[in-house]
Amino acid sequence: MDKNLHYNITKDYKKNDIVYHTKFTTINFRILENERPNWKIFDELLKVGNYECQKAETFYKGRKWTAYFTKAIPINDGPYKFSGLPGLIVKIFSEDNSHQFSLIQLKRIQNSKIQNIKNERTITNTQYQEYLKNYRPTISDIAAVSVDSNGTSSYMMKDGNVININISRETLEKYRNNQDKLGEIIMKELAGSALNPIELDE
């Protein structure tokens, strides 16, 4: 599993299978995805990077998504679980802009193999959404913290997930001598970020 993500997506094109692999707390989950996006394609064009792209929209997993795909790359696939357009999805974002995927690089991989994740528990998507709904991070779940030059705090959780939050420098300074209050603010922000998954209840 990619160390920079808390999930992996594997796609078997021959079987038309999409499988979501993730680690939740200490449990490895495997979820077979049966639902596919239904797209509405528009005539609107947009240059994304070096590609002439066409607009499409879908309502998928509780969110409205806008995608731009290019017929210059005749692969009907895209990031995450998105697929089914007549060209590669180069960019896609949710209506509220809280989630976005953009193509960075195309690379041919020789002899690629799907990593075998040990001790995976197979569950349904409904069961997984219930796990997420009931999840509340605690101080003891945090393994490490880093802060970049923009003031974004990255919290590495013990399950491998990374949650990014923004707390103003003014707030940090204000509660510098009140660690209990600062901890309360941080946990509230962490909970809010953790409760903004890509997929919502429909």
Tab-separated table of C-alpha atoms in Angstrom:
chain	number	residue	atom	x	y	z
A	1	MET	CA	0.000	0.000	0.000
A	2	ASP	CA	1.305	3.470	-0.912
A	3	LYS	CA	2.680	5.019	2.283
A	4	ASN	CA	1.272	8.420	1.253
A	5	LEU	CA	-2.304	7.140	1.062
A	6	HIS	CA	-4.525	5.375	3.554
A	7	TYR	CA	-6.134	3.394	0.737
A	8	ASN	CA	-5.311	1.664	-2.544
A	9	ILE	CA	-7.585	0.970	-5.493
A	10	THR	CA	-7.052	-2.123	-7.636
A	11	LYS	CA	-8.872	-2.550	-10.943
A	12	ASP	CA	-9.201	-5.807	-12.858
A	13	TYR	CA	-10.243	-4.736	-16.353
A	14	LYS	CA	-10.923	-8.267	-17.561
A	15	LYS	CA	-13.350	-8.958	-14.720
A	16	ASN	CA	-14.526	-5.323	-14.495
A	17	ASP	CA	-13.780	-5.427	-10.761
A	18	ILE	CA	-12.870	-2.437	-8.617
A	19	VAL	CA	-11.573	-3.213	-5.124
A	20	TYR	CA	-10.957	-0.654	-2.384
A	21	HIS	CA	-8.204	-1.617	0.075
A	22	THR	CA	-7.773	0.380	3.270
A	23	LYS	CA	-6.518	0.164	6.821
A	24	PHE	CA	-8.883	1.327	9.546
A	25	THR	CA	-7.281	1.550	13.005
A	26	THR	CA	-5.467	-1.836	13.007
A	27	ILE	CA	-7.692	-3.712	10.540
A	28	ASN	CA	-7.037	-4.189	6.805
A	29	PHE	CA	-10.283	-4.037	4.848
A	30	ARG	CA	-11.134	-5.177	1.328
A	31	ILE	CA	-14.310	-3.746	-0.231
A	32	LEU	CA	-15.576	-4.810	-3.668
A	33	GLU	CA	-17.192	-1.845	-5.430
A	34	ASN	CA	-20.320	-2.659	-7.436
A	35	GLU	CA	-21.528	0.866	-8.187
A	36	ARG	CA	-20.259	2.788	-11.221
A	37	PRO	CA	-20.669	6.504	-12.024
A	38	ASN	CA	-23.370	7.534	-14.496
A	39	TRP	CA	-21.995	10.420	-16.539
A	40	LYS	CA	-23.555	13.390	-18.304
A	41	ILE	CA	-21.185	14.678	-20.994
A	42	PHE	CA	-21.146	18.337	-22.088
A	43	ASP	CA	-19.746	20.097	-25.171
A	44	GLU	CA	-17.655	22.422	-22.988
A	45	LEU	CA	-13.903	22.122	-23.580
A	46	LEU	CA	-11.004	23.106	-21.346
A	47	LYS	CA	-7.231	22.905	-21.737
A	48	VAL	CA	-5.830	21.013	-18.757
A	49	GLY	CA	-2.054	20.930	-18.886
A	50	ASN	CA	-1.172	19.793	-22.404
A	51	TYR	CA	-4.514	18.121	-23.032
A	52	GLU	CA	-7.709	19.351	-24.676
A	53	CYS	CA	-10.397	18.076	-22.324
A	54	GLN	CA	-14.165	17.763	-22.330
A	55	LYS	CA	-16.462	18.298	-19.369
A	56	ALA	CA	-18.598	15.617	-17.705
A	57	GLU	CA	-20.588	15.473	-14.491
A	58	THR	CA	-21.838	12.727	-12.210
A	59	PHE	CA	-23.508	12.330	-8.837
A	60	TYR	CA	-21.579	9.522	-7.221
A	61	LYS	CA	-21.441	8.281	-3.644
A	62	GLY	CA	-23.284	11.263	-2.214
A	63	ARG	CA	-21.320	13.980	-4.024
A	64	LYS	CA	-21.624	15.874	-7.294
A	65	TRP	CA	-18.414	15.638	-9.326
A	66	THR	CA	-17.138	17.590	-12.340
A	67	ALA	CA	-14.595	15.813	-14.524
A	68	TYR	CA	-12.476	16.751	-17.512
A	69	PHE	CA	-11.395	13.885	-19.752
A	70	THR	CA	-9.269	13.758	-22.888
A	71	LYS	CA	-9.899	11.619	-25.947
A	72	ALA	CA	-6.204	12.032	-26.777
A	73	ILE	CA	-5.613	9.219	-24.293
A	74	PRO	CA	-8.244	6.589	-25.236
A	75	ILE	CA	-8.417	4.915	-21.839
A	76	ASN	CA	-11.837	5.001	-20.168
A	77	ASP	CA	-10.415	5.184	-16.673
A	78	GLY	CA	-9.461	7.733	-14.053
A	79	PRO	CA	-8.415	8.227	-10.448
A	80	TYR	CA	-10.037	6.588	-7.453
A	81	LYS	CA	-13.141	4.602	-8.534
A	82	PHE	CA	-13.959	6.890	-11.460
A	83	SER	CA	-14.148	5.401	-14.961
A	84	GLY	CA	-16.509	5.011	-17.894
A	85	LEU	CA	-15.785	8.121	-19.983
A	86	PRO	CA	-14.508	7.987	-23.603
A	87	GLY	CA	-11.026	9.076	-22.585
A	88	LEU	CA	-8.753	9.368	-19.567
A	89	ILE	CA	-9.980	11.583	-16.711
A	90	VAL	CA	-7.304	14.263	-16.323
A	91	LYS	CA	-9.007	16.267	-13.585
A	92	ILE	CA	-12.010	15.732	-11.326
A	93	PHE	CA	-13.282	17.633	-8.300
A	94	SER	CA	-16.271	17.635	-5.952
A	95	GLU	CA	-18.842	20.427	-6.055
A	96	ASP	CA	-17.648	21.855	-2.724
A	97	ASN	CA	-13.976	21.556	-3.804
A	98	SER	CA	-13.150	19.542	-0.694
A	99	HIS	CA	-11.827	16.691	-2.847
A	100	GLN	CA	-9.881	16.893	-6.099
A	101	PHE	CA	-7.772	14.593	-8.272
A	102	SER	CA	-5.437	15.827	-11.023
A	103	LEU	CA	-3.191	13.944	-13.429
A	104	ILE	CA	0.474	14.537	-12.587
A	105	GLN	CA	2.268	11.957	-14.686
A	106	LEU	CA	1.708	9.092	-17.106
A	107	LYS	CA	4.150	6.242	-16.672
A	108	ARG	CA	4.378	2.786	-18.198
A	109	ILE	CA	5.115	0.167	-15.548
A	110	GLN	CA	6.774	-3.041	-16.666
A	111	ASN	CA	5.580	-6.297	-15.119
A	112	SER	CA	3.370	-4.565	-12.583
A	113	LYS	CA	2.087	-6.720	-9.757
A	114	ILE	CA	-0.703	-6.057	-7.308
A	115	GLN	CA	0.661	-6.091	-3.782
A	116	ASN	CA	-0.806	-8.888	-1.716
A	117	ILE	CA	-2.138	-7.328	1.482
A	118	LYS	CA	-2.145	-9.855	4.293
A	119	ASN	CA	-5.027	-10.552	6.645
A	120	GLU	CA	-7.588	-8.462	4.782
A	121	ARG	CA	-11.152	-8.602	6.044
A	122	THR	CA	-13.731	-8.495	3.251
A	123	ILE	CA	-16.712	-6.291	4.104
A	124	THR	CA	-19.437	-4.428	2.220
A	125	ASN	CA	-19.297	-0.712	1.493
A	126	THR	CA	-22.268	-0.199	3.832
A	127	GLN	CA	-20.371	-1.839	6.693
A	128	TYR	CA	-17.309	0.307	5.998
A	129	GLN	CA	-19.372	3.518	6.013
A	130	GLU	CA	-20.668	2.539	9.456
A	131	TYR	CA	-17.085	2.202	10.705
A	132	LEU	CA	-16.305	5.689	9.386
A	133	LYS	CA	-19.465	7.197	10.837
A	134	ASN	CA	-18.584	5.991	14.325
A	135	TYR	CA	-14.894	6.950	14.159
A	136	ARG	CA	-13.640	9.720	16.462
A	137	PRO	CA	-9.864	10.257	16.702
A	138	THR	CA	-8.320	10.674	20.144
A	139	ILE	CA	-4.989	12.027	21.358
A	140	SER	CA	-3.724	8.468	21.815
A	141	ASP	CA	-4.341	7.799	18.086
A	142	ILE	CA	-1.703	10.370	17.051
A	143	ALA	CA	1.743	8.970	16.215
A	144	ALA	CA	3.505	12.096	14.912
A	145	VAL	CA	2.884	15.753	14.021
A	146	SER	CA	4.543	18.061	11.492
A	147	VAL	CA	3.831	21.695	10.544
A	148	ASP	CA	4.739	23.233	7.166
A	149	SER	CA	5.587	26.859	6.363
A	150	ASN	CA	1.937	27.603	5.547
A	151	GLY	CA	0.777	26.589	9.000
A	152	THR	CA	-0.802	23.306	7.892
A	153	SER	CA	-0.460	20.647	10.574
A	154	SER	CA	-0.146	17.045	9.409
A	155	TYR	CA	-1.159	14.443	11.964
A	156	MET	CA	0.110	10.934	11.312
A	157	MET	CA	-2.281	8.577	13.017
A	158	LYS	CA	-1.155	5.218	14.374
A	159	ASP	CA	-3.215	3.437	11.718
A	160	GLY	CA	-1.109	5.116	9.003
A	161	ASN	CA	-3.697	7.714	8.003
A	162	VAL	CA	-2.575	11.329	7.630
A	163	ILE	CA	-5.021	14.119	8.518
A	164	ASN	CA	-4.157	17.692	7.518
A	165	ILE	CA	-5.715	20.613	9.383
A	166	ASN	CA	-5.169	24.369	9.467
A	167	ILE	CA	-5.041	26.157	12.813
A	168	SER	CA	-4.090	29.828	12.694
A	169	ARG	CA	-0.855	30.985	14.281
A	170	GLU	CA	-2.956	33.406	16.324
A	171	THR	CA	-4.854	30.491	17.854
A	172	LEU	CA	-1.648	28.576	18.547
A	173	GLU	CA	-0.132	31.632	20.224
A	174	LYS	CA	-3.305	32.426	22.170
A	175	TYR	CA	-3.481	28.983	23.765
A	176	ARG	CA	0.259	28.315	23.978
A	177	ASN	CA	0.064	28.202	27.766
A	178	ASN	CA	-3.251	26.348	27.849
A	179	GLN	CA	-2.456	22.968	26.341
A	180	ASP	CA	-5.759	21.439	27.436
A	181	LYS	CA	-7.748	24.031	25.476
A	182	LEU	CA	-5.404	23.808	22.496
A	183	GLY	CA	-5.726	20.024	22.535
A	184	GLU	CA	-9.513	20.376	22.548
A	185	ILE	CA	-9.386	22.669	19.500
A	186	ILE	CA	-7.021	20.332	17.648
A	187	MET	CA	-9.159	17.250	18.319
A	188	LYS	CA	-12.276	19.097	17.145
A	189	GLU	CA	-10.507	19.971	13.884
A	190	LEU	CA	-9.216	16.427	13.493
A	191	ALA	CA	-12.684	14.980	14.008
A	192	GLY	CA	-14.126	17.370	11.434
A	193	SER	CA	-11.476	16.435	8.877
A	194	ALA	CA	-11.879	12.737	9.563
A	195	LEU	CA	-15.617	13.081	9.016
A	196	ASN	CA	-15.226	14.524	5.515
A	197	PRO	CA	-14.681	11.322	3.523
A	198	ILE	CA	-14.691	11.144	-0.265
A	199	GLU	CA	-17.931	9.162	-0.124
A	200	LEU	CA	-21.008	10.369	1.725
A	201	ASP	CA	-24.273	8.713	2.661
A	202	GLU	CA	-26.692	9.100	-0.228
